[in-house]
Amino acid sequence: MDLRKLTAEQIRADLLQRRYSAVELAQAALEFAERENPKTNAYLHFCPERALEAARRVDEKIARGEDPGLLAGVPTAVKDVILTKGVRTTCASRLLQDFIPPYDATAVARLEAAGAVIIGKTNCDEFAMGSSNENSAFGPVRNPLDPERVPGGSSGGSAAAVAQGTAVVALGSDTGGSIRQPAAFCGVVGVTPTYGRVSRYGLTAFASSLDHIGPLSRTVRDSARVLQVIAGRDPRDSTSAFAPVPDYLAALNGNVRGLKIGLPKEYFEGLSDEVGRPLQEGVRLLESLGCTVHEISLPTTPYAIPCYYIICTAEASSNLARYDGVRYTIRSQQATDIIEMYAATRGEGFGAECKRRIMLGTYVLSAGYYDAYYLKAQKVRTLIARDFAQAFQQVDLIVTPVSPFPAFKLGEKIDDPLQMYLSDIYTITGDLAGIPCMSVPCGRTRDGLPVGMQILANHFQEALMLRLADAFERAGGFQL
Ligand code: GLN
């Protein structure tokens, strides 16, 4: 079995035909992943016992003639900001290097209930803050397609694991693009669902009003399958939606004729040829499938970066206040009283980017600056959401680039935080508006680096978005 070519659908069929067992597959996947990992550093740790136990449950179900679930036996990687009971969850932070969660995230529990086999936890930017995976306390991740380049971030390990074939599907988290941008950089599919579509219970909070859990995979079908399993109301997350979950797999019927696709002019002005050319060819492919293309405008786009970096840092400064050395975290031994202990623990434990955001966030929330920064950013956020609402009165879906450039070199932007922030321009708007969006592979640059196409849909229109992506994938054949 070649793990790099397997899909969830194929695995389920193979298991039911007894071509191999889930335990055999889990062993092979663990062995392959542990062997490949030094090349990319995609995984921070593996959980072989948990994986084999999950695989055994699948084999037992099959032996009893029961349905083993939509994700039966599927080797799965989970970003290390998502809690796994009894399995270390570090958020790629020194602070949490020894943290063992006492419960599972809802998404994790739902994956395993559907037969998924979680083999390990993936590297990421510390507390999911970053766009290159270079902010991990445990070393950067290398892009499996070119080890001199970053895999994107913050879910870089999840994207790299799928691209190198050590996991068939992965969970990532997205606050401002952290699923879609690494998916684009590594040539895989990544889906950010509508805010509230997937429970955030057990996702370590970065910016709670923007945080999402979503799937990464080689094919659109596999992401649809994962979404099917993890979506839906969860009483443990009060922001999770009551809306019924449609049949995402049934929606992938190839019927995209007549769909109106909006191209926002603000997202294409000044776009480099490198990314622009594959994208234009992608748009032509959509037209050849019977879609019609319309220029639209999202006029608030130029204000999105400051808006996002005010709101996300404000929320982060509040969320990260809990890591004080009293619970969860390592504790500094350098202090004689409790206030000193808080400061020393946080000083030793947080990396530079987290400290930068805590300081920025504290500043924009402080008395005297709150109205000028935080309140104003909230108003801009409303305008951004309104831009999309108006656009979706004219078109069914919106297509844009994911990133202004393909995967960049390790070290290229790490000393210039502003350049790093600016690279998020096309992805943060979807999170700010709370709408579903995804990245699907759309060809390569002249240097052979993958380029992603972003598709955005109106709230809870994941089925339509996935249908277009699936038709595009089948017509273009761009997947790894
Ligand atoms: N790159 C963005 C940031 O640094 C997005 C991160 C994310 O989506 N978690 O905040």
mmCIF file with all atom_site columns, N, CA and C and ligand atoms in Angstrom, residues 79 128-131 153-154 173-179 206 308-309 312 357 424, ligand 1:
data_model
loop_
_atom_site.group_PDB
_atom_site.id
_atom_site.type_symbol
_atom_site.label_atom_id
_atom_site.label_alt_id
_atom_site.label_comp_id
_atom_site.label_asym_id
_atom_site.label_entity_id
_atom_site.label_seq_id
_atom_site.pdbx_PDB_ins_code
_atom_site.Cartn_x
_atom_site.Cartn_y
_atom_site.Cartn_z
_atom_site.occupancy
_atom_site.B_iso_or_equiv
_atom_site.pdbx_formal_charge
_atom_site.auth_seq_id
_atom_site.auth_comp_id
_atom_site.auth_asym_id
_atom_site.auth_atom_id
_atom_site.pdbx_PDB_model_num
ATOM   1  N N  . LYS A 1 79  ? -3.285 18.918 14.657 1.00 0.00 ? 79  LYS A N  1
ATOM   2  C CA . LYS A 1 79  ? -2.450 20.070 15.030 1.00 0.00 ? 79  LYS A CA 1
ATOM   3  C C  . LYS A 1 79  ? -2.331 20.148 16.550 1.00 0.00 ? 79  LYS A C  1
ATOM   4  N N  . ALA A 1 128 ? -0.462 29.074 17.415 1.00 0.00 ? 128 ALA A N  1
ATOM   5  C CA . ALA A 1 128 ? -1.046 29.333 16.078 1.00 0.00 ? 128 ALA A CA 1
ATOM   6  C C  . ALA A 1 128 ? -0.822 30.756 15.594 1.00 0.00 ? 128 ALA A C  1
ATOM   7  N N  . MET A 1 129 ? 0.231  31.407 16.106 1.00 0.00 ? 129 MET A N  1
ATOM   8  C CA . MET A 1 129 ? 0.505  32.782 15.698 1.00 0.00 ? 129 MET A CA 1
ATOM   9  C C  . MET A 1 129 ? 1.667  32.816 14.723 1.00 0.00 ? 129 MET A C  1
ATOM   10 N N  . GLY A 1 130 ? 1.335  32.942 13.444 1.00 0.00 ? 130 GLY A N  1
ATOM   11 C CA . GLY A 1 130 ? 2.386  33.015 12.448 1.00 0.00 ? 130 GLY A CA 1
ATOM   12 C C  . GLY A 1 130 ? 1.911  32.547 11.090 1.00 0.00 ? 130 GLY A C  1
ATOM   13 N N  . SER A 1 131 ? 2.756  32.742 10.084 1.00 0.00 ? 131 SER A N  1
ATOM   14 C CA . SER A 1 131 ? 2.394  32.402 8.710  1.00 0.00 ? 131 SER A CA 1
ATOM   15 C C  . SER A 1 131 ? 3.460  31.539 8.054  1.00 0.00 ? 131 SER A C  1
ATOM   16 N N  . GLY A 1 153 ? 1.979  28.682 7.467  1.00 0.00 ? 153 GLY A N  1
ATOM   17 C CA . GLY A 1 153 ? 1.613  28.547 8.874  1.00 0.00 ? 153 GLY A CA 1
ATOM   18 C C  . GLY A 1 153 ? 0.273  29.202 9.133  1.00 0.00 ? 153 GLY A C  1
ATOM   19 N N  . SER A 1 154 ? -0.300 28.948 10.265 1.00 0.00 ? 154 SER A N  1
ATOM   20 C CA . SER A 1 154 ? 0.391  28.266 11.320 1.00 0.00 ? 154 SER A CA 1
ATOM   21 C C  . SER A 1 154 ? 0.259  26.740 11.295 1.00 0.00 ? 154 SER A C  1
ATOM   22 N N  . SER A 1 173 ? -6.053 24.484 12.456 1.00 0.00 ? 173 SER A N  1
ATOM   23 C CA . SER A 1 173 ? -6.908 25.554 12.962 1.00 0.00 ? 173 SER A CA 1
ATOM   24 C C  . SER A 1 173 ? -6.618 26.807 12.162 1.00 0.00 ? 173 SER A C  1
ATOM   25 N N  . ASP A 1 174 ? -7.624 27.666 12.040 1.00 0.00 ? 174 ASP A N  1
ATOM   26 C CA . ASP A 1 174 ? -7.527 28.848 11.186 1.00 0.00 ? 174 ASP A CA 1
ATOM   27 C C  . ASP A 1 174 ? -8.154 30.028 11.909 1.00 0.00 ? 174 ASP A C  1
ATOM   28 N N  . THR A 1 175 ? -7.356 31.069 12.117 1.00 0.00 ? 175 THR A N  1
ATOM   29 C CA . THR A 1 175 ? -7.812 32.294 12.760 1.00 0.00 ? 175 THR A CA 1
ATOM   30 C C  . THR A 1 175 ? -7.729 33.446 11.766 1.00 0.00 ? 175 THR A C  1
ATOM   31 N N  . GLY A 1 176 ? -6.698 33.344 10.897 1.00 0.00 ? 176 GLY A N  1
ATOM   32 C CA . GLY A 1 176 ? -6.523 34.361 9.852  1.00 0.00 ? 176 GLY A CA 1
ATOM   33 C C  . GLY A 1 176 ? -5.964 33.767 8.568  1.00 0.00 ? 176 GLY A C  1
ATOM   34 N N  . GLY A 1 177 ? -6.052 32.454 8.423  1.00 0.00 ? 177 GLY A N  1
ATOM   35 C CA . GLY A 1 177 ? -5.560 31.818 7.193  1.00 0.00 ? 177 GLY A CA 1
ATOM   36 C C  . GLY A 1 177 ? -4.732 30.572 7.425  1.00 0.00 ? 177 GLY A C  1
ATOM   37 N N  . SER A 1 178 ? -4.633 30.156 8.669  1.00 0.00 ? 178 SER A N  1
ATOM   38 C CA . SER A 1 178 ? -3.687 29.096 9.045  1.00 0.00 ? 178 SER A CA 1
ATOM   39 C C  . SER A 1 178 ? -3.997 27.708 8.517  1.00 0.00 ? 178 SER A C  1
ATOM   40 N N  . ILE A 1 179 ? -5.163 27.496 7.931  1.00 0.00 ? 179 ILE A N  1
ATOM   41 C CA . ILE A 1 179 ? -5.413 26.229 7.234  1.00 0.00 ? 179 ILE A CA 1
ATOM   42 C C  . ILE A 1 179 ? -5.150 26.421 5.745  1.00 0.00 ? 179 ILE A C  1
ATOM   43 N N  . PHE A 1 206 ? -6.875 31.213 20.700 1.00 0.00 ? 206 PHE A N  1
ATOM   44 C CA . PHE A 1 206 ? -5.948 32.270 20.283 1.00 0.00 ? 206 PHE A CA 1
ATOM   45 C C  . PHE A 1 206 ? -6.780 33.548 20.215 1.00 0.00 ? 206 PHE A C  1
ATOM   46 N N  . TYR A 1 308 ? -7.584 43.095 11.465 1.00 0.00 ? 308 TYR A N  1
ATOM   47 C CA . TYR A 1 308 ? -7.308 41.742 11.998 1.00 0.00 ? 308 TYR A CA 1
ATOM   48 C C  . TYR A 1 308 ? -6.253 41.789 13.098 1.00 0.00 ? 308 TYR A C  1
ATOM   49 N N  . TYR A 1 309 ? -5.169 42.522 12.862 1.00 0.00 ? 309 TYR A N  1
ATOM   50 C CA . TYR A 1 309 ? -4.077 42.487 13.841 1.00 0.00 ? 309 TYR A CA 1
ATOM   51 C C  . TYR A 1 309 ? -4.386 43.295 15.104 1.00 0.00 ? 309 TYR A C  1
ATOM   52 N N  . CYS A 1 312 ? -7.192 40.368 16.695 1.00 0.00 ? 312 CYS A N  1
ATOM   53 C CA . CYS A 1 312 ? -6.608 39.081 17.126 1.00 0.00 ? 312 CYS A CA 1
ATOM   54 C C  . CYS A 1 312 ? -5.619 39.281 18.264 1.00 0.00 ? 312 CYS A C  1
ATOM   55 N N  . ARG A 1 357 ? 2.513  40.000 20.470 1.00 0.00 ? 357 ARG A N  1
ATOM   56 C CA . ARG A 1 357 ? 1.043  40.099 20.362 1.00 0.00 ? 357 ARG A CA 1
ATOM   57 C C  . ARG A 1 357 ? 0.395  40.423 21.700 1.00 0.00 ? 357 ARG A C  1
ATOM   58 N N  . ASP A 1 424 ? -0.840 37.890 4.902  1.00 0.00 ? 424 ASP A N  1
ATOM   59 C CA . ASP A 1 424 ? -2.153 37.309 5.227  1.00 0.00 ? 424 ASP A CA 1
ATOM   60 C C  . ASP A 1 424 ? -3.323 38.054 4.572  1.00 0.00 ? 424 ASP A C  1
HETATM 61 N N1 . GLN B 2 .   ? -0.963 34.265 10.007 1.00 0.00 ? 1   GLN B N1 1
HETATM 62 C C1 . GLN B 2 .   ? -2.020 34.738 10.816 1.00 0.00 ? 1   GLN B C1 1
HETATM 63 C C2 . GLN B 2 .   ? -1.493 35.192 12.156 1.00 0.00 ? 1   GLN B C2 1
HETATM 64 O O1 . GLN B 2 .   ? -0.330 35.146 12.333 1.00 0.00 ? 1   GLN B O1 1
HETATM 65 C C3 . GLN B 2 .   ? -3.074 33.687 10.968 1.00 0.00 ? 1   GLN B C3 1
HETATM 66 C C4 . GLN B 2 .   ? -2.793 32.690 12.010 1.00 0.00 ? 1   GLN B C4 1
HETATM 67 C C5 . GLN B 2 .   ? -3.905 31.707 12.167 1.00 0.00 ? 1   GLN B C5 1
HETATM 68 O O2 . GLN B 2 .   ? -4.800 31.625 11.328 1.00 0.00 ? 1   GLN B O2 1
HETATM 69 N N2 . GLN B 2 .   ? -3.885 30.976 13.262 1.00 0.00 ? 1   GLN B N2 1
HETATM 70 O O3 . GLN B 2 .   ? -2.225 35.582 13.007 1.00 0.00 ? 1   GLN B O3 1
#
